[in-house]
Amino acid sequence: MIIYGTKSVHLKTQQPPTLVCPSCASQGTTAISVFRKHAHIFWIPLFPIGKKGISQCQHCSMVLWAKEMPEQIKRACFNLKKESKGPLWQFSGLVLIGIFIVFSIYANGEDKKRELEYLKAPQIGDVYEFKIKTGGYSTLKVVNVTNDSVYVSPNEYEINKISKIYRIDKPENYSDIVYGISNKQIQLMYNTGEIFDINR
Ligand SMILES: [Zn+2]
């Protein structure tokens, strides 16, 4: 269950001496307050939605929303809205999402860098995850390395879901058959995306 909604935060209240209450005609008794609403999800504020002004006469308790305000109060309310700044924490969720995106991009870049190093200097035990041309995914395990080639043992299993490929990467799943692939060919398979991940 996702819990979400909106919440209002009080920003500022002012009681200008010139305002006249339309209900009891007292002067200087009308206080105007400005609130800013924000959307939240699991109580984490995401982003502000907008500001709202409300007035209340301290003498007769008459409450007015922006639409009901006479021109004089409306203008004072508008000005107060303009000068009240909402707190930055109302953006917390957006900031968190931003940090998450930046981190993901960084982590992905680091991952690619590591894979390029694995390609340049393969080691026994490296596992190449690859797409099968007819569909599905499987792995190859490096069992020997020479100057210009790697010798791999194919996985006897394949799997349809790319995210579940780790399930078939078990020592007992690898065949006794071993064949060589040139480093150039491996690099080409990686460049074309046929090999899409390397685990060490
Ligand atoms: Zn009043």
Short mmCIF file of C-alpha atoms and ligand atoms in Angstrom, two decimals:
data_model
loop_
_atom_site.label_atom_id
_atom_site.label_comp_id
_atom_site.label_asym_id
_atom_site.label_seq_id
_atom_site.Cartn_x
_atom_site.Cartn_y
_atom_site.Cartn_z
CA MET A 1 0.00 0.00 0.00
CA ILE A 2 1.31 3.41 -0.97
CA ILE A 3 0.44 6.12 1.49
CA TYR A 4 0.33 9.54 -0.10
CA GLY A 5 -1.48 12.85 0.15
CA THR A 6 -0.95 16.52 0.70
CA LYS A 7 -0.09 18.62 3.72
CA SER A 8 -0.11 22.35 4.35
CA VAL A 9 2.72 24.15 6.08
CA HIS A 10 2.16 27.56 7.67
CA LEU A 11 4.56 30.15 6.26
CA LYS A 12 3.61 33.55 7.58
CA THR A 13 0.87 35.54 9.33
CA GLN A 14 0.44 39.30 9.26
CA GLN A 15 -2.14 41.66 10.68
CA PRO A 16 -1.94 44.89 8.63
CA PRO A 17 -3.35 47.94 10.47
CA THR A 18 -5.21 49.21 7.41
CA LEU A 19 -7.42 46.21 6.63
CA VAL A 20 -11.12 46.55 7.34
CA CYS A 21 -13.21 43.48 8.15
CA PRO A 22 -16.16 43.18 5.71
CA SER A 23 -18.25 41.53 8.41
CA CYS A 24 -17.86 43.69 11.55
CA ALA A 25 -16.19 46.73 9.96
CA SER A 26 -13.36 46.77 12.53
CA GLN A 27 -10.06 48.10 11.24
CA GLY A 28 -6.73 46.38 11.87
CA THR A 29 -8.30 43.19 13.21
CA THR A 30 -7.87 41.07 10.08
CA ALA A 31 -4.95 38.64 10.17
CA ILE A 32 -3.88 37.01 6.93
CA SER A 33 -1.97 33.76 6.83
CA VAL A 34 -0.18 32.01 4.00
CA PHE A 35 0.28 28.26 3.74
CA ARG A 36 2.14 26.14 1.22
CA LYS A 37 0.89 22.70 0.35
CA HIS A 38 3.15 19.84 -0.62
CA ALA A 39 2.55 16.35 -1.93
CA HIS A 40 3.96 13.58 0.23
CA ILE A 41 4.47 9.87 -0.17
CA PHE A 42 5.01 7.77 2.97
CA TRP A 43 5.27 11.12 4.81
CA ILE A 44 8.28 12.18 2.78
CA PRO A 45 7.53 15.59 1.24
CA LEU A 46 7.95 15.38 -2.53
CA PHE A 47 7.39 18.87 -3.92
CA PRO A 48 5.29 21.97 -3.18
CA ILE A 49 1.96 22.32 -4.99
CA GLY A 50 1.07 25.93 -4.30
CA LYS A 51 0.41 28.65 -1.75
CA LYS A 52 -2.94 29.51 -0.26
CA GLY A 53 -3.98 32.57 1.70
CA ILE A 54 -6.68 32.82 4.33
CA SER A 55 -7.83 35.69 6.52
CA GLN A 56 -9.48 35.74 9.90
CA CYS A 57 -10.86 38.70 11.80
CA GLN A 58 -9.58 38.63 15.36
CA HIS A 59 -12.70 40.54 16.45
CA CYS A 60 -15.62 38.65 14.87
CA SER A 61 -13.75 35.48 13.83
CA MET A 62 -14.92 35.78 10.20
CA VAL A 63 -12.79 33.51 8.02
CA LEU A 64 -12.30 34.30 4.32
CA TRP A 65 -10.66 32.29 1.55
CA ALA A 66 -9.01 34.11 -1.37
CA LYS A 67 -12.17 33.96 -3.53
CA GLU A 68 -14.34 35.56 -0.86
CA MET A 69 -11.97 38.37 0.11
CA PRO A 70 -12.80 41.98 -0.69
CA GLU A 71 -10.27 43.68 -2.96
CA GLN A 72 -8.24 45.29 -0.12
CA ILE A 73 -7.68 42.04 1.78
CA LYS A 74 -7.11 40.10 -1.44
CA ARG A 75 -4.29 42.47 -2.43
CA ALA A 76 -2.64 42.27 1.01
CA CYS A 77 -2.93 38.50 0.88
CA PHE A 78 -1.43 38.38 -2.62
CA ASN A 79 1.56 40.47 -1.48
CA LEU A 80 2.10 38.32 1.60
CA LYS A 81 2.00 35.21 -0.59
CA LYS A 82 4.63 36.70 -2.85
CA GLU A 83 7.04 37.52 -0.03
CA SER A 84 6.62 34.27 1.96
CA LYS A 85 9.16 31.66 1.04
CA GLY A 86 8.39 28.01 1.63
CA PRO A 87 10.93 25.77 3.35
CA LEU A 88 13.34 23.81 1.18
CA TRP A 89 12.52 20.56 2.94
CA GLN A 90 9.24 20.50 1.03
CA PHE A 91 11.42 19.35 -1.89
CA SER A 92 13.07 16.47 0.08
CA GLY A 93 11.57 13.73 -2.07
CA LEU A 94 12.68 15.35 -5.32
CA VAL A 95 16.18 15.81 -3.91
CA LEU A 96 16.27 12.13 -2.85
CA ILE A 97 15.12 11.04 -6.31
CA GLY A 98 17.79 13.27 -7.87
CA ILE A 99 20.52 11.79 -5.64
CA PHE A 100 19.32 8.29 -6.52
CA ILE A 101 19.46 9.02 -10.27
CA VAL A 102 22.94 10.57 -10.06
CA PHE A 103 24.14 7.63 -7.96
CA SER A 104 22.68 5.09 -10.43
CA ILE A 105 24.40 6.80 -13.37
CA TYR A 106 27.68 6.83 -11.43
CA ALA A 107 27.36 3.18 -10.35
CA ASN A 108 26.53 2.16 -13.92
CA GLY A 109 29.60 4.01 -15.23
CA GLU A 110 31.81 2.29 -12.65
CA ASP A 111 30.33 -1.06 -13.63
CA LYS A 112 31.14 -0.47 -17.32
CA LYS A 113 34.68 0.61 -16.44
CA ARG A 114 35.22 -2.59 -14.46
CA GLU A 115 33.87 -4.73 -17.29
CA LEU A 116 36.28 -3.12 -19.76
CA GLU A 117 39.15 -4.02 -17.43
CA TYR A 118 37.88 -7.61 -17.19
CA LEU A 119 37.77 -7.76 -21.00
CA LYS A 120 41.33 -6.47 -21.33
CA ALA A 121 42.73 -8.93 -18.78
CA PRO A 122 40.45 -11.96 -18.53
CA GLN A 123 40.90 -14.29 -15.58
CA ILE A 124 39.94 -17.89 -14.95
CA GLY A 125 36.53 -17.92 -13.29
CA ASP A 126 35.16 -14.85 -15.11
CA VAL A 127 31.55 -15.38 -16.12
CA TYR A 128 30.18 -13.84 -19.32
CA GLU A 129 26.43 -13.36 -19.47
CA PHE A 130 25.15 -13.43 -23.01
CA LYS A 131 22.02 -13.35 -25.16
CA ILE A 132 21.19 -16.48 -27.09
CA LYS A 133 20.38 -15.62 -30.71
CA THR A 134 17.15 -17.62 -30.60
CA GLY A 135 16.05 -15.90 -27.39
CA GLY A 136 16.84 -16.43 -23.72
CA TYR A 137 20.05 -15.94 -21.78
CA SER A 138 22.93 -18.06 -20.62
CA THR A 139 26.52 -17.82 -19.37
CA LEU A 140 30.04 -18.85 -20.28
CA LYS A 141 32.73 -19.48 -17.70
CA VAL A 142 36.39 -18.78 -18.43
CA VAL A 143 38.43 -21.89 -17.63
CA ASN A 144 41.71 -20.95 -19.28
CA VAL A 145 43.41 -17.84 -20.62
CA THR A 146 46.13 -17.50 -23.26
CA ASN A 147 47.72 -14.43 -24.86
CA ASP A 148 45.05 -13.92 -27.48
CA SER A 149 42.15 -16.18 -26.46
CA VAL A 150 39.98 -17.30 -23.61
CA TYR A 151 38.79 -20.85 -23.17
CA VAL A 152 35.24 -21.08 -21.93
CA SER A 153 32.90 -23.73 -20.69
CA PRO A 154 29.26 -23.17 -21.63
CA ASN A 155 26.38 -23.30 -19.19
CA GLU A 156 24.07 -26.21 -20.01
CA TYR A 157 21.06 -24.18 -18.91
CA GLU A 158 19.39 -21.08 -20.23
CA ILE A 159 16.77 -18.81 -18.76
CA ASN A 160 14.12 -16.52 -20.23
CA LYS A 161 14.36 -13.67 -17.77
CA ILE A 162 17.50 -11.57 -17.86
CA SER A 163 17.06 -10.60 -14.19
CA LYS A 164 17.05 -14.26 -13.10
CA ILE A 165 20.25 -15.23 -14.88
CA TYR A 166 22.16 -15.53 -11.57
CA ARG A 167 20.02 -18.60 -10.83
CA ILE A 168 21.72 -20.72 -13.48
CA ASP A 169 25.27 -19.58 -12.65
CA LYS A 170 26.12 -22.64 -10.55
CA PRO A 171 29.35 -24.68 -10.84
CA GLU A 172 27.45 -27.92 -11.55
CA ASN A 173 25.65 -26.32 -14.53
CA TYR A 174 28.83 -25.90 -16.58
CA SER A 175 29.57 -28.42 -19.27
CA ASP A 176 32.83 -30.37 -19.60
CA ILE A 177 33.14 -29.07 -23.14
CA VAL A 178 35.72 -26.31 -23.49
CA TYR A 179 36.27 -24.14 -26.52
CA GLY A 180 38.42 -21.16 -27.33
CA ILE A 181 37.23 -17.71 -28.37
CA SER A 182 39.70 -15.05 -29.50
CA ASN A 183 39.91 -11.88 -27.40
CA LYS A 184 38.89 -9.96 -30.53
CA GLN A 185 35.72 -12.01 -30.88
CA ILE A 186 34.88 -11.55 -27.19
CA GLN A 187 35.40 -7.80 -27.54
CA LEU A 188 33.09 -7.80 -30.57
CA MET A 189 30.43 -9.77 -28.69
CA TYR A 190 30.64 -7.23 -25.87
CA ASN A 191 30.49 -4.25 -28.24
CA THR A 192 27.39 -5.58 -29.99
CA GLY A 193 25.71 -6.31 -26.67
CA GLU A 194 25.65 -10.07 -27.17
CA ILE A 195 27.74 -10.32 -24.00
CA PHE A 196 26.00 -7.85 -21.71
CA ASP A 197 27.60 -8.46 -18.34
CA ILE A 198 30.82 -9.84 -16.92
CA ASN A 199 31.05 -11.10 -13.36
CA ARG A 200 34.25 -11.72 -11.47
ZN ZN B 1 -14.62 41.17 11.89
#
